[in-house]
Coordinates of N, CA, C and O in Angstrom, one line a residue:
Q1 N -17.7 -3.5 -10.2 CA -16.8 -4.3 -9.9 C -15.8 -3.4 -9.4 O -15.4 -2.4 -10.1
V2 N -15.0 -3.5 -8.2 CA -13.9 -2.8 -7.5 C -13.0 -3.2 -8.9 O -12.3 -4.3 -8.7
Q3 N -12.1 -2.2 -9.1 CA -10.9 -2.5 -9.8 C -9.8 -1.6 -9.5 O -9.6 -0.2 -9.1
L4 N -8.5 -2.0 -9.2 CA -7.3 -1.2 -8.7 C -6.4 -1.0 -9.5 O -5.7 -2.7 -10.1
V5 N -5.7 0.0 -9.9 CA -4.5 0.1 -11.0 C -3.3 1.1 -10.8 O -3.5 2.3 -9.8
E6 N -2.6 0.4 -10.6 CA -1.1 1.2 -9.9 C -0.4 1.5 -10.9 O -0.5 1.4 -12.2
A7 N 0.5 2.6 -10.7 CA 1.2 3.1 -12.0 C 2.7 3.6 -10.9 O 2.7 4.2 -9.4
G8 N 3.7 4.2 -11.5 CA 4.9 5.2 -11.0 C 6.1 4.0 -11.0 O 7.1 4.6 -10.2
G9 N 5.8 2.8 -10.8 CA 6.9 2.1 -10.6 C 7.9 2.4 -11.6 O 8.0 3.0 -12.7
G10 N 9.4 2.3 -10.9 CA 10.3 2.1 -12.2 C 12.0 1.4 -11.4 O 12.2 1.0 -10.8
L11 N 13.1 2.1 -12.3 CA 14.7 1.8 -11.4 C 14.8 2.5 -11.0 O 15.4 3.9 -11.7
V12 N 15.5 2.9 -10.0 CA 16.2 3.8 -9.4 C 17.4 3.3 -8.8 O 17.4 2.3 -8.8
Q13 N 18.2 4.2 -8.1 CA 19.6 3.8 -7.6 C 19.3 4.0 -6.3 O 18.2 4.6 -5.7
P14 N 20.1 3.3 -5.4 CA 19.6 3.5 -3.8 C 19.9 4.8 -3.4 O 20.9 5.8 -3.9
G15 N 19.2 5.2 -2.5 CA 19.1 7.0 -1.8 C 18.1 7.4 -2.7 O 17.8 8.7 -2.0
D16 N 17.6 7.3 -3.6 CA 16.6 7.8 -4.2 C 15.3 7.6 -4.0 O 15.0 6.4 -2.8
S17 N 14.7 8.6 -4.7 CA 13.0 8.3 -3.8 C 11.8 7.9 -5.2 O 12.5 8.3 -6.0
L18 N 11.3 8.1 -4.6 CA 9.9 7.1 -5.9 C 8.3 7.2 -5.5 O 8.2 6.9 -4.2
R19 N 7.4 7.5 -6.3 CA 6.0 7.4 -5.5 C 5.1 6.6 -6.2 O 5.5 6.8 -8.1
V20 N 4.5 5.5 -5.9 CA 3.8 4.7 -6.8 C 2.6 5.4 -5.9 O 2.1 5.7 -5.0
S21 N 1.5 4.7 -7.2 CA 0.1 5.7 -7.1 C -0.8 4.2 -7.7 O -0.5 3.4 -8.1
C22 N -1.9 4.5 -6.6 CA -3.2 3.7 -7.1 C -4.3 4.3 -7.3 O -4.6 4.9 -6.5
V23 N -5.5 3.9 -8.0 CA -6.8 4.1 -8.4 C -7.4 3.6 -8.3 O -7.3 2.6 -9.1
M24 N -8.7 3.8 -7.4 CA -10.0 2.6 -7.5 C -10.8 3.7 -9.1 O -11.0 4.5 -8.8
S25 N -11.4 2.2 -8.9 CA -12.4 2.5 -10.1 C -13.8 1.3 -10.0 O -13.3 0.3 -9.1
G26 N -15.0 1.6 -9.7 CA -16.0 1.0 -9.2 C -16.5 0.3 -7.9 O -17.2 -0.1 -8.2
G27 N -16.1 1.6 -7.3 CA -16.2 1.2 -5.8 C -16.7 2.7 -5.1 O -15.9 3.6 -5.8
T28 N -16.7 2.7 -4.0 CA -16.8 3.8 -3.2 C -15.7 4.1 -2.5 O -15.6 3.1 -1.3
F29 N -14.8 4.2 -2.9 CA -13.4 4.8 -2.3 C -13.1 4.9 -1.1 O -12.4 4.4 -0.2
S30 N -13.9 5.9 -0.6 CA -13.8 6.4 0.7 C -14.4 5.4 1.8 O -14.3 5.7 3.1
R31 N -15.1 4.1 1.3 CA -15.5 3.2 2.2 C -14.4 2.1 2.2 O -14.4 1.0 2.9
H32 N -13.5 2.4 2.1 CA -12.4 1.4 1.7 C -11.0 1.8 2.8 O -10.6 2.9 2.5
A33 N -10.9 0.7 3.3 CA -9.1 1.0 4.0 C -7.8 0.3 2.4 O -9.0 -0.7 1.9
M34 N -6.8 1.2 2.6 CA -6.2 0.7 1.3 C -4.7 0.3 2.1 O -4.6 1.1 2.9
G35 N -4.1 -0.5 0.9 CA -2.9 -0.9 1.8 C -1.8 -1.4 0.6 O -2.4 -1.3 -0.6
W36 N -0.8 -1.2 1.3 CA 0.5 -1.6 0.3 C 1.0 -3.0 0.5 O 1.3 -3.0 1.6
F37 N 1.0 -3.9 -0.1 CA 2.2 -5.0 -0.1 C 3.2 -4.8 -1.8 O 2.9 -4.1 -2.2
R38 N 4.4 -5.6 -0.6 CA 5.2 -5.8 -2.1 C 5.7 -7.8 -2.1 O 5.9 -8.2 -0.8
Q39 N 6.3 -8.0 -3.1 CA 6.7 -9.5 -2.9 C 8.1 -9.4 -3.9 O 8.1 -8.8 -5.0
A40 N 9.0 -9.8 -3.7 CA 10.4 -9.8 -4.2 C 10.5 -11.3 -4.7 O 9.6 -12.3 -4.2
P41 N 11.3 -11.5 -5.7 CA 11.3 -13.0 -6.4 C 11.8 -13.8 -5.3 O 12.6 -13.8 -4.5
G42 N 10.9 -15.3 -5.1 CA 11.2 -16.0 -4.8 C 10.5 -16.1 -2.8 O 11.1 -16.5 -1.8
K43 N 10.0 -14.9 -2.9 CA 9.7 -14.4 -1.2 C 8.1 -14.1 -0.9 O 7.2 -14.1 -2.4
D44 N 7.6 -14.5 -0.2 CA 6.3 -14.0 0.0 C 5.8 -12.8 0.2 O 6.3 -11.6 0.5
R45 N 4.3 -12.3 -0.3 CA 3.7 -11.3 -0.1 C 4.3 -10.6 1.6 O 4.1 -11.0 1.8
E46 N 4.4 -9.1 1.0 CA 4.6 -8.8 2.8 C 4.1 -7.4 2.5 O 4.1 -6.8 1.7
F47 N 3.3 -7.0 3.8 CA 3.1 -5.7 4.4 C 4.0 -4.5 4.1 O 5.1 -5.0 5.1
A48 N 3.6 -3.7 3.5 CA 4.6 -2.3 3.4 C 3.6 -1.4 4.2 O 4.4 -0.6 5.3
A49 N 2.4 -1.0 4.1 CA 2.1 -0.1 4.5 C 0.5 0.4 4.6 O -0.3 -0.6 3.7
A50 N -0.6 0.8 5.4 CA -1.8 1.1 5.2 C -2.5 2.0 5.7 O -1.5 2.8 6.4
I51 N -3.6 2.5 5.3 CA -4.1 3.7 5.5 C -5.8 3.5 5.9 O -6.3 2.9 4.9
S52 N -6.3 4.1 6.8 CA -7.8 4.2 7.1 C -8.8 4.3 6.5 O -8.1 5.5 5.5
W53 N -10.1 4.0 5.7 CA -10.6 5.0 4.8 C -10.6 6.4 5.4 O -10.4 7.2 4.2
S54 N -10.3 7.4 6.1 CA -10.3 9.2 6.6 C -9.1 9.0 5.9 O -8.6 10.6 6.3
G55 N -7.9 8.4 6.5 CA -6.7 9.1 5.9 C -6.0 8.9 7.6 O -5.1 9.2 7.4
G56 N -6.8 9.0 8.5 CA -6.5 9.6 9.5 C -5.4 8.4 10.7 O -5.3 8.7 11.7
T57 N -5.9 7.6 10.2 CA -4.8 6.5 10.9 C -4.2 5.5 9.5 O -4.5 5.4 8.7
T58 N -2.6 5.1 10.1 CA -1.8 4.7 8.9 C -1.3 3.5 9.9 O -0.8 3.9 11.3
W59 N -0.3 2.5 9.2 CA 0.3 1.2 10.0 C 1.3 1.1 8.7 O 1.1 1.4 7.4
Y60 N 2.5 0.7 9.3 CA 3.7 0.6 8.3 C 4.2 -0.8 9.2 O 4.7 -1.4 10.3
N61 N 5.1 -1.4 8.1 CA 6.1 -2.3 8.3 C 7.5 -1.6 8.8 O 7.7 -0.4 8.8
D62 N 7.9 -2.1 10.1 CA 9.0 -1.3 10.5 C 10.2 -0.9 9.9 O 10.6 -0.7 9.9
S63 N 10.5 -2.8 8.7 CA 11.3 -2.4 7.5 C 11.3 -0.9 6.9 O 12.1 -0.8 6.1
V64 N 9.7 -0.3 6.7 CA 10.0 1.0 5.7 C 9.4 2.3 6.8 O 9.4 2.9 6.0
K65 N 9.3 1.7 7.6 CA 9.3 3.4 8.7 C 10.2 4.4 9.0 O 11.3 4.0 9.0
G66 N 9.4 5.2 8.4 CA 10.2 6.7 8.8 C 11.2 6.9 7.1 O 11.8 7.8 6.9
R67 N 10.6 6.0 6.1 CA 11.4 6.0 4.9 C 9.8 6.4 3.8 O 10.1 6.9 2.7
F68 N 9.1 5.6 3.9 CA 7.6 5.5 3.2 C 6.9 6.1 3.6 O 6.4 6.3 5.1
T69 N 5.8 6.9 3.0 CA 4.9 7.8 3.3 C 3.7 7.2 2.9 O 4.0 7.3 1.5
I70 N 2.3 6.6 3.2 CA 1.4 6.4 2.8 C 0.0 7.6 2.6 O 0.0 8.4 3.9
S71 N -0.6 7.9 1.7 CA -1.4 8.9 1.6 C -3.0 8.7 0.9 O -2.2 7.8 0.0
R72 N -3.8 9.2 0.9 CA -4.8 9.3 0.1 C -5.6 10.3 -0.3 O -5.5 11.4 0.5
D73 N -6.3 10.6 -1.4 CA -7.4 11.4 -1.4 C -8.3 10.8 -2.3 O -8.6 10.4 -3.3
N74 N -9.4 11.3 -1.0 CA -10.8 10.1 -1.9 C -11.6 10.9 -2.7 O -12.5 10.6 -3.6
T75 N -11.1 12.2 -3.0 CA -11.7 13.1 -4.3 C -11.3 12.3 -5.3 O -12.1 12.4 -6.3
K76 N -10.2 12.2 -5.3 CA -9.5 11.4 -6.2 C -9.6 10.1 -6.8 O -8.5 9.0 -7.7
K77 N -9.6 9.4 -5.5 CA -10.1 8.2 -5.4 C -8.3 7.2 -5.5 O -8.2 6.2 -6.1
T78 N -7.7 8.1 -4.7 CA -6.6 7.7 -5.4 C -5.7 7.7 -3.4 O -6.0 8.1 -3.0
V79 N -5.1 6.4 -3.8 CA -3.7 6.2 -2.8 C -2.6 6.3 -3.5 O -2.0 5.4 -4.2
S80 N -1.5 6.6 -2.3 CA -0.3 6.8 -3.0 C 1.3 6.1 -1.8 O 0.6 6.4 -0.9
L81 N 2.0 6.0 -2.6 CA 3.1 5.5 -1.5 C 4.5 6.1 -1.8 O 4.9 5.8 -2.7
Q82 N 5.1 6.8 -1.2 CA 5.8 7.9 -1.0 C 6.9 7.4 -0.6 O 6.9 6.7 0.8
M83 N 8.1 6.9 -1.4 CA 9.2 6.2 -1.0 C 10.6 6.5 -1.2 O 11.1 6.9 -2.1
N84 N 11.0 6.8 -0.2 CA 12.3 7.9 -0.1 C 13.7 7.0 0.4 O 13.4 5.7 1.4
N85 N 14.6 7.4 0.2 CA 16.3 6.7 1.0 C 15.7 5.0 0.7 O 15.7 4.3 1.2
L86 N 15.4 4.8 -1.1 CA 15.3 3.3 -1.4 C 16.6 2.8 -1.1 O 17.4 2.9 -1.4
K87 N 16.0 1.3 -0.6 CA 17.7 0.4 -0.8 C 17.0 -0.6 -1.7 O 16.3 -1.3 -1.8
P88 N 18.3 -1.4 -2.0 CA 18.4 -3.0 -2.8 C 17.1 -3.4 -2.6 O 16.2 -3.9 -3.3
E89 N 17.0 -3.9 -1.2 CA 16.0 -4.9 -0.3 C 14.8 -3.9 -0.6 O 13.9 -5.0 -0.5
D90 N 14.4 -3.2 -1.2 CA 12.9 -2.2 -1.4 C 12.4 -3.2 -2.7 O 11.4 -2.6 -2.9
T91 N 13.6 -3.7 -3.3 CA 12.9 -4.1 -4.6 C 12.0 -5.3 -4.5 O 12.3 -6.0 -3.9
A92 N 10.7 -4.9 -5.8 CA 10.1 -6.1 -5.2 C 8.4 -5.6 -6.5 O 8.9 -4.3 -6.8
V93 N 8.1 -6.0 -6.8 CA 6.6 -5.7 -7.5 C 5.8 -5.5 -6.1 O 5.5 -6.2 -5.0
Y94 N 5.2 -3.9 -6.1 CA 4.1 -3.2 -5.6 C 3.0 -3.2 -5.9 O 2.2 -3.3 -6.7
Y95 N 1.8 -3.8 -4.8 CA 1.0 -4.4 -5.1 C -0.3 -3.0 -4.4 O 0.2 -3.4 -3.0
C96 N -1.3 -2.9 -4.7 CA -2.2 -2.1 -3.7 C -3.3 -2.9 -3.6 O -3.5 -3.6 -4.3
A97 N -4.2 -2.9 -2.6 CA -4.8 -3.4 -2.0 C -5.7 -2.7 -1.6 O -6.0 -1.8 -0.8
A98 N -7.4 -3.4 -1.1 CA -8.6 -2.9 -0.6 C -9.2 -3.6 0.3 O -9.5 -4.6 -0.5
V99 N -9.8 -3.1 1.2 CA -10.3 -4.2 2.1 C -11.8 -2.7 2.3 O -12.0 -1.8 2.7
A100 N -13.2 -3.1 2.4 CA -14.2 -2.3 2.6 C -14.3 -1.9 4.2 O -14.5 -3.1 5.2
D101 N -14.0 -1.0 4.6 CA -13.6 -1.1 6.2 C -13.8 0.4 6.6 O -13.2 1.1 6.2
V102 N -14.9 1.2 7.7 CA -15.1 1.9 7.7 C -14.8 2.2 9.6 O -15.1 3.5 10.0
T103 N -14.4 0.9 10.2 CA -14.2 1.0 11.7 C -13.4 0.6 12.3 O -12.7 -0.4 12.3
P104 N -11.9 1.7 11.6 CA -10.4 0.8 12.2 C -10.2 0.7 13.9 O -9.5 0.2 13.9
Q105 N -11.1 1.4 14.0 CA -10.9 1.6 15.8 C -11.3 0.0 16.4 O -11.1 -0.5 17.7
Y106 N -12.2 -0.8 15.5 CA -12.4 -2.2 15.9 C -11.2 -3.3 15.7 O -11.7 -4.1 15.9
H107 N -10.4 -2.9 15.3 CA -9.8 -3.5 14.3 C -8.1 -3.5 15.2 O -7.3 -2.5 15.4
S108 N -7.6 -4.6 15.2 CA -5.9 -4.5 15.7 C -5.2 -4.1 14.4 O -5.7 -4.5 13.5
S109 N -4.0 -3.7 14.4 CA -3.0 -3.5 13.7 C -3.1 -4.7 12.6 O -2.6 -4.8 11.6
D110 N -3.0 -6.0 13.2 CA -2.4 -7.0 12.7 C -3.6 -7.2 11.5 O -3.1 -8.0 10.4
Y111 N -4.7 -6.8 11.6 CA -5.8 -7.0 10.6 C -5.3 -6.5 9.4 O -5.6 -7.1 8.3
Y112 N -4.9 -5.4 9.6 CA -4.2 -4.3 8.2 C -2.7 -5.1 7.7 O -2.7 -4.7 6.7
Y113 N -2.0 -6.0 8.7 CA -1.0 -6.2 8.1 C -1.2 -7.7 7.5 O -0.2 -8.0 6.6
A114 N -2.4 -8.4 7.4 CA -2.3 -9.6 6.5 C -3.3 -9.1 5.1 O -4.2 -8.9 4.9
P115 N -2.4 -10.5 4.5 CA -2.7 -9.9 2.8 C -4.5 -10.6 2.4 O -5.1 -9.8 2.0
E116 N -4.8 -11.5 3.8 CA -6.0 -12.0 3.6 C -7.4 -11.0 3.8 O -8.3 -11.5 3.6
T117 N -6.7 -9.9 4.8 CA -7.7 -9.2 5.1 C -8.6 -8.6 3.6 O -9.5 -8.1 3.5
Y118 N -7.8 -8.2 2.6 CA -8.0 -7.5 1.6 C -8.9 -7.9 0.7 O -8.5 -9.7 0.2
E119 N -9.9 -7.3 0.1 CA -11.0 -7.7 -0.7 C -10.6 -7.7 -2.6 O -10.6 -8.6 -3.1
Y120 N -9.8 -6.3 -2.4 CA -9.0 -6.3 -4.1 C -8.1 -6.2 -4.4 O -7.3 -5.7 -3.4
W121 N -7.1 -6.5 -5.3 CA -6.1 -6.3 -5.4 C -5.9 -5.8 -6.6 O -6.5 -6.2 -8.2
G122 N -4.6 -5.2 -6.9 CA -4.2 -4.5 -8.1 C -3.3 -5.3 -9.1 O -2.8 -6.4 -8.0
Q123 N -3.0 -4.9 -10.1 CA -2.0 -5.5 -10.8 C -0.4 -5.9 -10.6 O 0.1 -6.6 -10.9
G124 N 0.0 -5.0 -9.9 CA 1.4 -4.6 -9.5 C 2.0 -3.6 -10.2 O 2.1 -3.7 -11.5
T125 N 3.0 -3.5 -9.6 CA 3.9 -2.3 -10.5 C 5.4 -2.8 -10.1 O 5.5 -2.7 -8.6
Q126 N 6.6 -2.8 -10.7 CA 7.6 -3.4 -10.9 C 8.8 -2.0 -9.8 O 8.8 -0.7 -11.0
V127 N 9.4 -2.2 -8.9 CA 10.4 -1.2 -8.4 C 11.5 -2.1 -8.4 O 11.5 -3.0 -7.3
T128 N 12.2 -1.3 -8.6 CA 13.8 -2.0 -9.0 C 14.8 -0.9 -8.3 O 14.9 0.4 -9.2
V129 N 15.6 -1.1 -7.6 CA 16.6 -0.1 -6.9 C 18.0 -1.1 -6.9 O 18.0 -1.8 -6.3
S130 N 18.7 -0.8 -8.0 CA 20.2 -0.9 -8.1 C 20.8 0.1 -8.7 O 20.5 1.4 -9.4
S131 N 22.1 0.0 -8.6 CA 23.4 1.1 -8.9 C 23.6 0.2 -10.3 O 24.4 1.1 -10.7

């Protein structure tokens, strides 16, 4: 049974940085592509970033490109999202997600953007950006 647990959320000011992480248990982490999604109050869940099983390919929502960096450590079964220059509109619950996938060359970017692609989800961690 795959479980994902996020950590690292909090309250920061605009322009600050924050790093959220997610650890997998109960599965073979290195055989999963990983994604980060976020959901603000009253809005749909939104794709933020994703990374292939090897870390060799990453995908980003245009709204976070250049500010957020996704990375993974397969030895520690951890995926992280480094968020820089945070804005109030980044305020949301951030969710980690996983899908068994070792063939990113056979999928379009849209595959990783879609919440329906992912098989497993964490419980979420709150990120609040406010002055």
